[in-house]
XYZ file of C-alpha atoms in Angstrom:
608
model
C 0.000 0.000 0.000
C 1.306 3.502 -0.700
C 3.020 5.170 2.237
C 0.564 6.835 4.573
C -2.566 5.259 3.053
C -5.035 4.054 5.720
C -5.706 0.338 5.878
C -9.421 0.907 5.320
C -8.692 2.753 2.084
C -6.451 -0.037 0.848
C -9.161 -2.612 1.481
C -11.727 -0.526 -0.335
C -9.356 -0.266 -3.279
C -9.753 -4.007 -3.641
C -13.395 -4.373 -2.785
C -15.225 -1.405 -4.254
C -17.401 -2.800 -7.004
C -16.553 -6.424 -6.197
C -19.033 -8.406 -8.318
C -19.731 -11.379 -6.102
C -18.808 -13.143 -2.874
C -15.330 -13.771 -4.170
C -13.588 -13.448 -0.848
C -13.307 -16.085 1.804
C -14.594 -15.733 5.366
C -11.064 -14.805 6.338
C -11.018 -12.023 3.776
C -14.342 -10.647 4.989
C -13.043 -10.500 8.557
C -10.022 -8.552 7.338
C -12.362 -6.194 5.498
C -14.589 -5.593 8.505
C -11.625 -4.877 10.705
C -10.296 -2.431 8.155
C -13.632 -0.647 7.946
C -13.313 0.114 11.629
C -16.401 2.136 12.500
C -18.619 -0.178 10.476
C -18.365 -2.736 13.262
C -19.907 -0.196 15.607
C -22.886 0.273 13.287
C -21.742 3.579 11.869
C -22.856 4.426 8.352
C -19.987 4.799 5.855
C -19.533 8.572 5.466
C -19.364 8.286 1.672
C -20.136 5.745 -0.994
C -16.855 4.018 -1.839
C -17.949 3.724 -5.464
C -17.524 7.501 -5.735
C -14.437 7.924 -3.598
C -12.286 4.919 -4.538
C -12.093 4.825 -8.314
C -9.838 1.986 -9.342
C -7.588 2.041 -12.392
C -4.613 0.343 -13.950
C -2.376 2.508 -11.728
C -3.968 1.640 -8.368
C -1.633 -0.116 -5.936
C -3.338 -3.447 -5.231
C -2.669 -5.994 -2.530
C -3.236 -9.718 -2.865
C -4.445 -11.554 0.223
C -4.715 -15.190 -0.874
C -7.465 -17.487 0.311
C -6.309 -19.587 3.263
C -6.988 -23.008 1.752
C -6.549 -24.799 -1.539
C -10.299 -25.405 -1.762
C -11.103 -21.706 -1.312
C -8.494 -20.740 -3.885
C -9.782 -23.276 -6.408
C -13.294 -21.846 -6.074
C -11.940 -18.317 -6.471
C -9.871 -19.419 -9.458
C -12.970 -20.861 -11.155
C -14.754 -17.520 -10.692
C -11.768 -15.629 -12.060
C -11.655 -17.864 -15.139
C -15.320 -17.188 -15.897
C -14.723 -13.479 -15.367
C -11.777 -13.407 -17.777
C -13.620 -15.375 -20.442
C -16.768 -13.284 -20.222
C -14.861 -9.989 -20.338
C -13.088 -11.351 -23.397
C -16.403 -12.238 -25.060
C -15.501 -15.939 -24.921
C -18.180 -17.138 -22.479
C -19.641 -19.290 -23.809
C -16.649 -20.340 -25.888
C -17.061 -19.874 -29.657
C -16.910 -23.043 -31.751
C -13.448 -23.953 -32.947
C -13.776 -23.864 -36.713
C -11.061 -25.331 -39.000
C -7.810 -23.385 -38.795
C -6.941 -24.162 -42.429
C -3.233 -23.532 -41.739
C -1.013 -22.452 -44.602
C 2.688 -23.125 -44.001
C 5.180 -22.047 -46.662
C 8.385 -20.120 -47.423
C 10.698 -22.501 -45.554
C 14.159 -21.243 -44.597
C 16.755 -23.670 -43.231
C 19.402 -22.446 -40.848
C 21.958 -24.060 -38.537
C 19.864 -26.366 -36.342
C 16.434 -24.894 -37.094
C 13.996 -23.894 -39.826
C 11.618 -20.939 -40.187
C 8.337 -20.929 -42.071
C 5.589 -18.436 -42.772
C 2.175 -19.367 -41.380
C -1.313 -17.992 -41.420
C -4.264 -19.453 -39.532
C -7.995 -18.853 -39.956
C -8.722 -18.479 -36.255
C -12.291 -17.294 -36.929
C -14.158 -17.750 -40.203
C -12.700 -15.048 -42.436
C -10.184 -13.778 -39.859
C -6.475 -14.524 -40.244
C -3.554 -14.596 -37.810
C -0.010 -14.400 -39.146
C 3.234 -15.637 -37.675
C 6.412 -17.668 -38.069
C 6.932 -21.302 -37.179
C 10.392 -22.284 -35.915
C 11.271 -25.999 -35.824
C 14.338 -27.971 -34.778
C 16.500 -29.594 -37.444
C 18.521 -32.741 -36.901
C 16.785 -33.735 -33.654
C 14.265 -36.491 -33.004
C 10.777 -35.575 -31.742
C 8.297 -35.337 -30.287
C 9.188 -31.808 -29.184
C 7.810 -29.442 -26.589
C 6.199 -26.345 -28.092
C 6.095 -22.657 -27.224
C 3.371 -20.119 -28.025
C 5.151 -16.764 -28.393
C 3.020 -13.579 -28.406
C 4.965 -10.341 -28.698
C 4.720 -7.055 -26.842
C 4.153 -3.482 -27.949
C 7.433 -3.148 -29.787
C 7.337 -0.988 -32.920
C 7.897 -3.955 -35.227
C 5.961 -6.503 -33.231
C 7.223 -10.054 -33.733
C 9.855 -8.657 -36.133
C 11.466 -6.329 -33.584
C 15.257 -6.626 -33.578
C 17.060 -4.516 -30.963
C 19.005 -5.040 -27.727
C 15.883 -4.806 -25.544
C 13.725 -7.234 -27.520
C 13.941 -9.846 -30.264
C 11.236 -12.453 -30.776
C 13.298 -13.893 -33.604
C 16.376 -14.577 -31.476
C 14.292 -16.140 -28.718
C 12.361 -18.332 -31.179
C 15.451 -19.431 -33.114
C 17.352 -20.315 -29.944
C 14.393 -22.262 -28.591
C 14.213 -24.190 -31.871
C 17.941 -25.009 -31.677
C 17.333 -26.258 -28.133
C 14.620 -28.636 -29.354
C 11.323 -26.716 -29.235
C 8.696 -25.985 -31.873
C 7.879 -22.278 -31.574
C 5.086 -20.228 -33.106
C 5.811 -16.493 -32.953
C 2.569 -14.686 -33.798
C 1.121 -11.210 -34.154
C -0.943 -9.011 -31.920
C -3.864 -7.373 -33.705
C -2.935 -4.637 -36.142
C 0.726 -5.688 -36.323
C 2.668 -7.047 -39.287
C 0.390 -9.574 -41.038
C -2.683 -9.497 -38.790
C -4.277 -6.389 -40.231
C -8.044 -6.903 -40.514
C -8.546 -4.813 -37.377
C -6.507 -1.975 -35.914
C -4.685 -2.711 -32.707
C -6.956 -0.412 -30.691
C -10.659 -0.468 -31.438
C -14.079 -0.585 -29.864
C -16.588 1.888 -28.484
C -19.835 1.483 -26.573
C -21.477 -0.602 -29.311
C -18.620 -3.104 -29.331
C -18.494 -3.124 -25.536
C -22.136 -4.219 -25.349
C -21.085 -7.377 -27.199
C -17.704 -7.840 -25.454
C -15.960 -7.411 -28.792
C -12.518 -5.912 -28.361
C -8.786 -6.398 -28.865
C -8.192 -8.269 -25.590
C -10.766 -10.925 -26.386
C -9.828 -11.356 -30.014
C -6.148 -11.654 -29.100
C -6.922 -14.177 -26.368
C -8.973 -16.179 -28.850
C -6.020 -16.106 -31.257
C -3.756 -17.413 -28.492
C -6.138 -20.273 -27.713
C -6.208 -21.168 -31.407
C -2.392 -21.036 -31.498
C -2.369 -23.776 -28.863
C -4.796 -25.698 -31.084
C -2.400 -25.262 -34.001
C 0.679 -26.352 -32.073
C -1.218 -29.357 -30.695
C -2.117 -30.397 -34.238
C 1.491 -30.684 -35.398
C 2.642 -34.285 -35.579
C 6.052 -33.542 -34.057
C 4.670 -31.695 -30.996
C 4.191 -33.375 -27.625
C 0.735 -32.110 -26.646
C 1.496 -32.547 -22.943
C 4.398 -30.075 -23.149
C 3.132 -26.744 -24.442
C 4.444 -23.498 -22.966
C 3.799 -19.797 -23.422
C 6.006 -16.768 -22.999
C 5.880 -13.119 -23.965
C 6.906 -9.739 -22.629
C 4.947 -6.563 -21.954
C 1.604 -6.943 -23.791
C 2.801 -10.426 -24.704
C 3.266 -11.059 -20.987
C -0.381 -10.151 -20.423
C -1.384 -12.558 -23.178
C 0.804 -15.234 -21.592
C -0.782 -15.207 -18.147
C -4.319 -14.749 -19.479
C -3.865 -17.694 -21.847
C -2.475 -19.847 -19.031
C -5.379 -18.786 -16.792
C -8.058 -20.023 -19.206
C -6.353 -22.845 -21.124
C -5.160 -25.800 -19.062
C -3.029 -27.080 -21.940
C -0.342 -24.521 -21.096
C 1.974 -26.568 -18.900
C 4.798 -24.035 -18.333
C 4.731 -20.243 -18.601
C 7.003 -17.222 -18.437
C 5.176 -13.866 -18.339
C 7.919 -11.256 -18.677
C 7.849 -7.699 -17.248
C 4.083 -7.588 -16.790
C 2.958 -9.210 -13.512
C 2.636 -6.200 -11.245
C 0.623 -4.867 -8.326
C 1.153 -1.243 -9.358
C 0.280 -1.280 -13.095
C -2.158 -3.598 -14.802
C -1.553 -2.802 -18.455
C -1.777 0.408 -20.421
C -3.388 -0.726 -23.678
C -6.972 -1.705 -24.563
C -5.566 -5.057 -25.694
C -4.790 -5.677 -22.005
C -7.996 -4.156 -20.620
C -11.579 -5.144 -21.300
C -14.651 -3.902 -19.422
C -15.258 -6.002 -16.330
C -11.953 -7.852 -16.552
C -10.527 -6.729 -13.211
C -13.577 -6.040 -11.080
C -12.382 -7.217 -7.683
C -9.256 -8.761 -9.226
C -5.860 -7.840 -10.670
C -2.952 -9.331 -12.585
C -1.140 -10.975 -9.679
C -4.223 -13.114 -9.070
C -4.463 -13.954 -12.760
C -0.813 -15.027 -12.834
C -1.270 -17.121 -9.674
C -3.895 -19.166 -11.505
C -0.956 -21.009 -13.103
C -0.310 -22.834 -9.809
C 0.811 -25.547 -9.344
C 2.332 -25.719 -12.852
C 5.819 -24.253 -13.433
C 6.064 -20.486 -13.954
C 8.937 -18.017 -13.932
C 8.361 -14.282 -13.388
C 10.950 -12.128 -15.140
C 10.988 -8.547 -13.863
C 12.814 -5.319 -14.629
C 14.410 -2.817 -12.261
C 13.165 0.088 -14.396
C 9.484 -0.574 -14.912
C 6.348 -1.482 -12.917
C 7.703 -4.962 -12.105
C 10.556 -3.558 -10.018
C 8.963 -4.765 -6.752
C 8.475 -8.361 -7.899
C 10.943 -10.020 -5.533
C 9.465 -8.276 -2.467
C 5.763 -8.075 -3.367
C 4.301 -10.003 -6.311
C 6.482 -13.113 -6.169
C 5.945 -13.833 -2.439
C 2.164 -13.455 -2.886
C 2.120 -15.889 -5.803
C 4.465 -18.268 -3.998
C 1.910 -18.432 -1.180
C -0.577 -19.854 -3.681
C 1.964 -22.422 -4.844
C 2.456 -23.324 -1.178
C -1.190 -24.407 -1.037
C -0.168 -27.172 -3.464
C 3.231 -27.813 -1.837
C 4.728 -26.716 -5.164
C 6.949 -23.793 -4.190
C 9.765 -25.323 -6.244
C 7.679 -24.818 -9.411
C 7.652 -21.009 -9.296
C 10.547 -18.591 -9.522
C 11.342 -14.935 -10.088
C 14.314 -13.021 -11.454
C 14.931 -9.254 -11.477
C 16.914 -7.998 -14.477
C 18.722 -4.667 -14.192
C 17.449 -3.081 -17.409
C 14.600 -1.005 -18.810
C 11.333 -2.669 -19.862
C 12.596 -5.549 -21.972
C 12.818 -9.083 -23.230
C 16.573 -8.795 -23.629
C 19.264 -11.452 -23.716
C 19.499 -11.780 -19.929
C 15.720 -12.192 -19.678
C 15.649 -14.675 -22.541
C 18.422 -16.769 -21.022
C 16.503 -16.893 -17.738
C 13.565 -18.383 -19.629
C 15.757 -20.820 -21.607
C 17.066 -22.246 -18.351
C 13.659 -22.449 -16.668
C 12.008 -24.077 -19.683
C 14.983 -26.391 -20.135
C 14.563 -27.640 -16.577
C 10.750 -27.895 -16.472
C 9.811 -28.536 -20.105
C 12.804 -29.745 -22.060
C 14.194 -32.239 -19.567
C 17.658 -30.761 -19.976
C 20.239 -31.950 -17.482
C 22.376 -28.980 -18.552
C 19.563 -26.431 -18.241
C 21.502 -24.228 -15.830
C 24.243 -23.786 -18.426
C 22.005 -22.769 -21.344
C 23.072 -19.575 -23.073
C 21.821 -17.716 -26.111
C 23.691 -18.388 -29.333
C 24.004 -15.893 -32.139
C 21.639 -16.434 -35.053
C 21.414 -14.562 -38.351
C 18.938 -11.701 -38.621
C 16.422 -12.405 -41.368
C 15.139 -10.022 -44.005
C 11.667 -8.743 -43.147
C 10.235 -9.874 -46.482
C 11.399 -13.419 -45.705
C 9.350 -13.459 -42.478
C 6.268 -11.438 -43.447
C 3.408 -13.729 -44.406
C 1.537 -11.361 -46.688
C 4.523 -9.644 -48.294
C 3.587 -9.376 -51.980
C 0.624 -11.654 -51.259
C -3.021 -10.621 -50.773
C -5.194 -11.708 -47.885
C -7.400 -14.711 -48.674
C -10.532 -13.910 -50.684
C -12.884 -14.527 -47.754
C -11.029 -12.145 -45.416
C -13.565 -10.019 -43.535
C -13.460 -6.274 -43.135
C -13.695 -4.904 -39.593
C -17.434 -4.223 -39.814
C -18.062 -7.711 -41.178
C -16.025 -9.311 -38.409
C -18.036 -7.441 -35.765
C -21.302 -8.572 -37.383
C -20.020 -12.151 -37.449
C -19.224 -11.891 -33.729
C -22.733 -10.633 -32.963
C -24.407 -13.331 -35.056
C -22.606 -16.047 -33.118
C -23.540 -14.436 -29.783
C -27.199 -14.291 -30.763
C -27.167 -17.921 -31.866
C -25.485 -19.092 -28.666
C -27.986 -17.184 -26.553
C -30.936 -18.586 -28.477
C -29.601 -22.123 -28.094
C -29.382 -21.795 -24.302
C -32.380 -19.800 -23.143
C -33.117 -21.773 -19.955
C -33.781 -19.391 -17.050
C -30.791 -20.526 -15.000
C -28.420 -20.145 -17.981
C -29.783 -16.707 -18.847
C -29.495 -15.638 -15.218
C -25.872 -16.807 -14.970
C -24.855 -14.932 -18.111
C -26.536 -11.771 -16.901
C -24.709 -12.097 -13.575
C -21.422 -12.225 -15.479
C -22.321 -9.087 -17.429
C -23.788 -7.043 -14.583
C -21.180 -8.129 -12.010
C -23.738 -7.637 -9.235
C -24.888 -10.067 -6.578
C -27.305 -10.657 -3.742
C -25.623 -9.296 -0.614
C -24.518 -11.716 2.072
C -25.528 -9.057 4.572
C -27.244 -5.670 4.469
C -26.738 -3.258 7.351
C -29.192 -0.410 7.908
C -28.760 2.670 10.056
C -31.377 5.252 10.954
C -31.228 8.834 9.763
C -33.728 11.631 10.348
C -37.386 10.676 10.165
C -37.954 7.924 7.659
C -34.441 8.263 6.205
C -32.270 5.163 6.483
C -28.963 4.130 4.944
C -28.269 0.680 3.537
C -24.788 -0.661 3.053
C -22.937 -3.898 2.423
C -20.079 -4.382 4.905
C -17.920 -6.119 2.302
C -18.289 -3.307 -0.264
C -18.278 0.059 1.507
C -21.224 1.433 -0.464
C -23.853 3.759 1.034
C -27.424 3.763 -0.285
C -29.896 6.333 1.109
C -33.547 5.335 1.235
C -36.879 6.213 2.815
C -38.399 3.378 4.843
C -42.083 3.202 5.781
C -42.810 0.112 7.911
C -46.195 -1.546 7.582
C -47.970 -4.856 7.230
C -48.071 -7.305 4.349
C -45.724 -7.959 1.466
C -42.997 -5.307 1.189
C -42.513 -3.017 -1.797
C -39.325 -1.501 -3.160
C -40.200 1.538 -5.260
C -37.547 2.960 -7.580
C -37.924 6.356 -9.185
C -35.278 7.672 -11.611
C -35.050 10.916 -9.597
C -34.642 9.213 -6.239
C -36.495 8.323 -3.047
C -38.260 11.599 -2.360
C -39.521 11.854 -5.920
C -40.813 8.309 -5.613
C -42.567 8.978 -2.298
C -44.182 12.154 -3.606
C -45.419 10.537 -6.818
C -49.043 9.446 -7.107
C -48.027 5.786 -6.977
C -45.778 6.407 -3.984
C -48.492 8.174 -1.997
C -50.871 5.319 -2.795
C -48.388 2.726 -1.488
C -47.815 4.606 1.781
C -51.561 5.059 2.288
C -52.111 1.316 1.822
C -50.023 0.638 4.941
C -47.665 -1.864 3.338
C -43.931 -1.802 4.115
C -42.426 0.474 1.444
C -38.814 1.316 0.704
C -38.178 4.279 -1.599
C -34.656 4.102 -2.959
C -31.988 6.597 -3.896
C -30.430 4.281 -6.454
C -26.828 5.095 -7.332
C -26.345 8.724 -8.371
C -30.028 9.642 -7.945
C -31.842 11.825 -5.437
C -29.812 12.615 -2.328
C -27.094 10.188 -3.432
C -25.785 12.257 -6.345
C -22.047 12.826 -5.867
C -19.016 13.475 -8.076
C -17.576 10.375 -9.721
C -14.347 10.711 -11.691
C -14.680 8.528 -14.780
C -11.486 9.801 -16.397
C -9.191 7.180 -14.847
C -7.374 4.966 -17.310
C -9.480 1.998 -18.399
C -12.283 2.960 -16.037
C -14.631 0.172 -17.155
C -12.023 -2.543 -16.622
C -12.074 -1.849 -12.871
C -15.389 -0.141 -12.086
C -19.075 -0.816 -12.636
C -21.077 1.558 -14.796
C -23.613 3.790 -13.071
C -26.453 1.645 -14.422
C -24.922 -1.558 -13.055
C -24.468 0.156 -9.680
C -28.148 1.098 -9.733
C -29.137 -2.505 -10.368
C -26.902 -3.541 -7.466
C -28.601 -1.033 -5.169
C -31.978 -2.489 -6.093
C -30.717 -5.974 -5.189
C -29.450 -4.576 -1.900
C -32.846 -3.021 -1.227
C -34.633 -6.281 -2.067
C -32.341 -8.157 0.301
C -33.152 -5.644 3.052
C -36.931 -5.925 2.729
C -36.863 -9.736 2.568
C -34.924 -10.032 5.830
C -36.738 -11.347 8.885
C -39.330 -13.147 6.804
C -41.080 -10.059 5.473
C -42.408 -12.084 2.551
C -42.093 -12.052 -1.219
C -41.184 -8.520 -2.263
C -42.758 -6.428 -4.965
C -40.425 -4.324 -7.071
C -42.108 -1.320 -8.657
C -40.404 1.253 -10.831
C -41.170 4.419 -12.750
C -39.728 5.552 -16.073
C -36.200 4.468 -16.948
C -35.825 2.921 -13.500
C -37.912 0.113 -14.952
C -34.844 -1.131 -16.842
C -32.666 -1.047 -13.731
C -35.344 -3.012 -11.902
C -35.880 -5.543 -14.682
C -32.239 -6.595 -14.730
C -31.951 -6.575 -10.939
C -35.008 -8.826 -10.652
C -33.624 -11.109 -13.376
C -30.594 -12.040 -11.260
C -32.272 -11.957 -7.836
C -32.199 -15.385 -6.126
C -35.677 -14.818 -4.659
C -39.004 -14.577 -6.442
C -39.820 -10.941 -7.124
C -43.145 -9.529 -8.236
C -41.971 -7.028 -10.841
C -44.138 -4.041 -11.707
C -42.171 -2.020 -14.229
C -43.144 -0.511 -17.566
C -40.301 -0.593 -20.109
C -42.093 1.805 -22.411
C -40.838 1.569 -25.991
C -37.592 -0.214 -25.060
C -36.910 -3.034 -27.561
C -33.379 -4.049 -26.600
C -31.541 -2.463 -29.535
C -27.892 -1.495 -29.130
C -28.638 2.229 -29.333
C -31.211 1.904 -26.551
C -28.818 0.065 -24.248
C -26.119 2.665 -24.852
C -28.390 5.559 -23.862
C -30.721 3.934 -21.320
C -28.917 1.023 -19.616
C -25.249 0.874 -20.496
C -23.572 -2.263 -19.194
C -20.676 -3.763 -21.174
C -21.350 -7.351 -22.187
C -25.107 -7.079 -21.671
C -25.883 -7.978 -25.293
C -23.280 -10.760 -25.274
C -25.215 -12.158 -22.309
C -28.523 -12.066 -24.176
C -29.790 -8.575 -23.390
C -33.513 -8.009 -23.002
C -34.484 -11.550 -24.019
C -32.167 -13.023 -21.378
C -33.712 -10.852 -18.661
C -37.201 -11.901 -19.700
C -36.147 -15.556 -19.784
C -34.509 -15.325 -16.359
C -37.724 -13.980 -14.876
């Protein structure tokens, strides 16, 4: 935690906007202790969702779950979160890769070939395949994504060279596929950075498409006759380091990994290809990297970038997870005195680690990089003087293809429990384990979840019969003073009028300018749906009966989606007006990234 930062603030930096009960009982006790006054029944002075805005530059702390079972459950939740943020939940069908391998070059101890793969119908990934010469197989294989170097996989400079790493691996007896990030070299059907609100509704973005490419690269390597499918590794630096640990987190076929200069508690990635909406709600990269346990992993860090604290901070936290499996000998860390890099010293660290854990090399500790010739760019570029295949999609066509598949998958699985689960993944909200209420003036009360640090003002009118939560888009007082509100109070039923997030008395400044805001924070509309769940949980306590949820105007949408994921039966009374579930309507009336990927309006109706 930064010097001088209160413990309560540090805890809130982890928990604000946490989408579900992802923390163990131990973690909740730590949280309550950190909240201090909350134990005495004091209302949080401010809503943490307004005061603790998380970003890629927040300093996070990782407090691992105290048992292997708790960690495994947390890991399963993290995997679903990564896949959904990437647009890969449910997983798209794996269509034929139709690999084209050509342009073979033979060098001393290895060969290089040009390759392109059809990772999605009409979408092509380019790269180079390096294979050993003069050695018997089967061979271990390495998936090699590159970082944000100017020339991508073709970068050749002292701080980075994918070619030298790949060629040396091949000479050591590995099959290596060095492949592009989006918008680099041969993979040019999308820019590297793309996506606005419309794409975010469908979870279509560079992080997900790159992760899908990486999964298909493992498919490709596994298909090669000379590759031992049980020995597939991944390594990359910078943005390639992010791809490495995300791939290992979601694809169990990765048996050894080396994320280089990217696993950090103080910076989570600066590019949209490393950040997708919802990816790090209640989580961060050290947790993602720890998902590799108990399989071998080496962290390579730099003294001059955001991984400079690895030996004192990130590595010990991850090693604690490996200790749950009694596998501390499978994880290591090295700090290289250099700027942000995948330089020779870093590469040799990885050669030795892979040689020991993947290559079965008795001499692994002595492995060094050998000089290899630098190749002409035209001899490595796949589409140099060659057009893209005839069926190659333009960007707009690729996005439409993505949406068509999402619609089909949602139509094929419209059971209420499936629809509800997908909406939970999109909304990142949950039924509170506990709701605390404190009394204000008159009928004013404040609701808050001890594990989250939020603060929801409301007006509470006790009564007899089934309770009602009434949500007005302008807040609790507007709801109470409306004709419907006055009627409910006069009827003598228990009624809760809600100041949903950023309405009524709860309006407060919220800085949305932080880098990659949506990767770490819920949208206002998702927060409103969470507040409605919190209110429903409050009125159902102590056996108050099945609640009614009534809403006016655009609050009807907030209430619909809250009711759709509520674990209790809710009598919903909300008029959606002319809302049809079109993209433009979601953007302006209920903006939640991934909501269309989860099924949108039809999913909410099915869940109810």
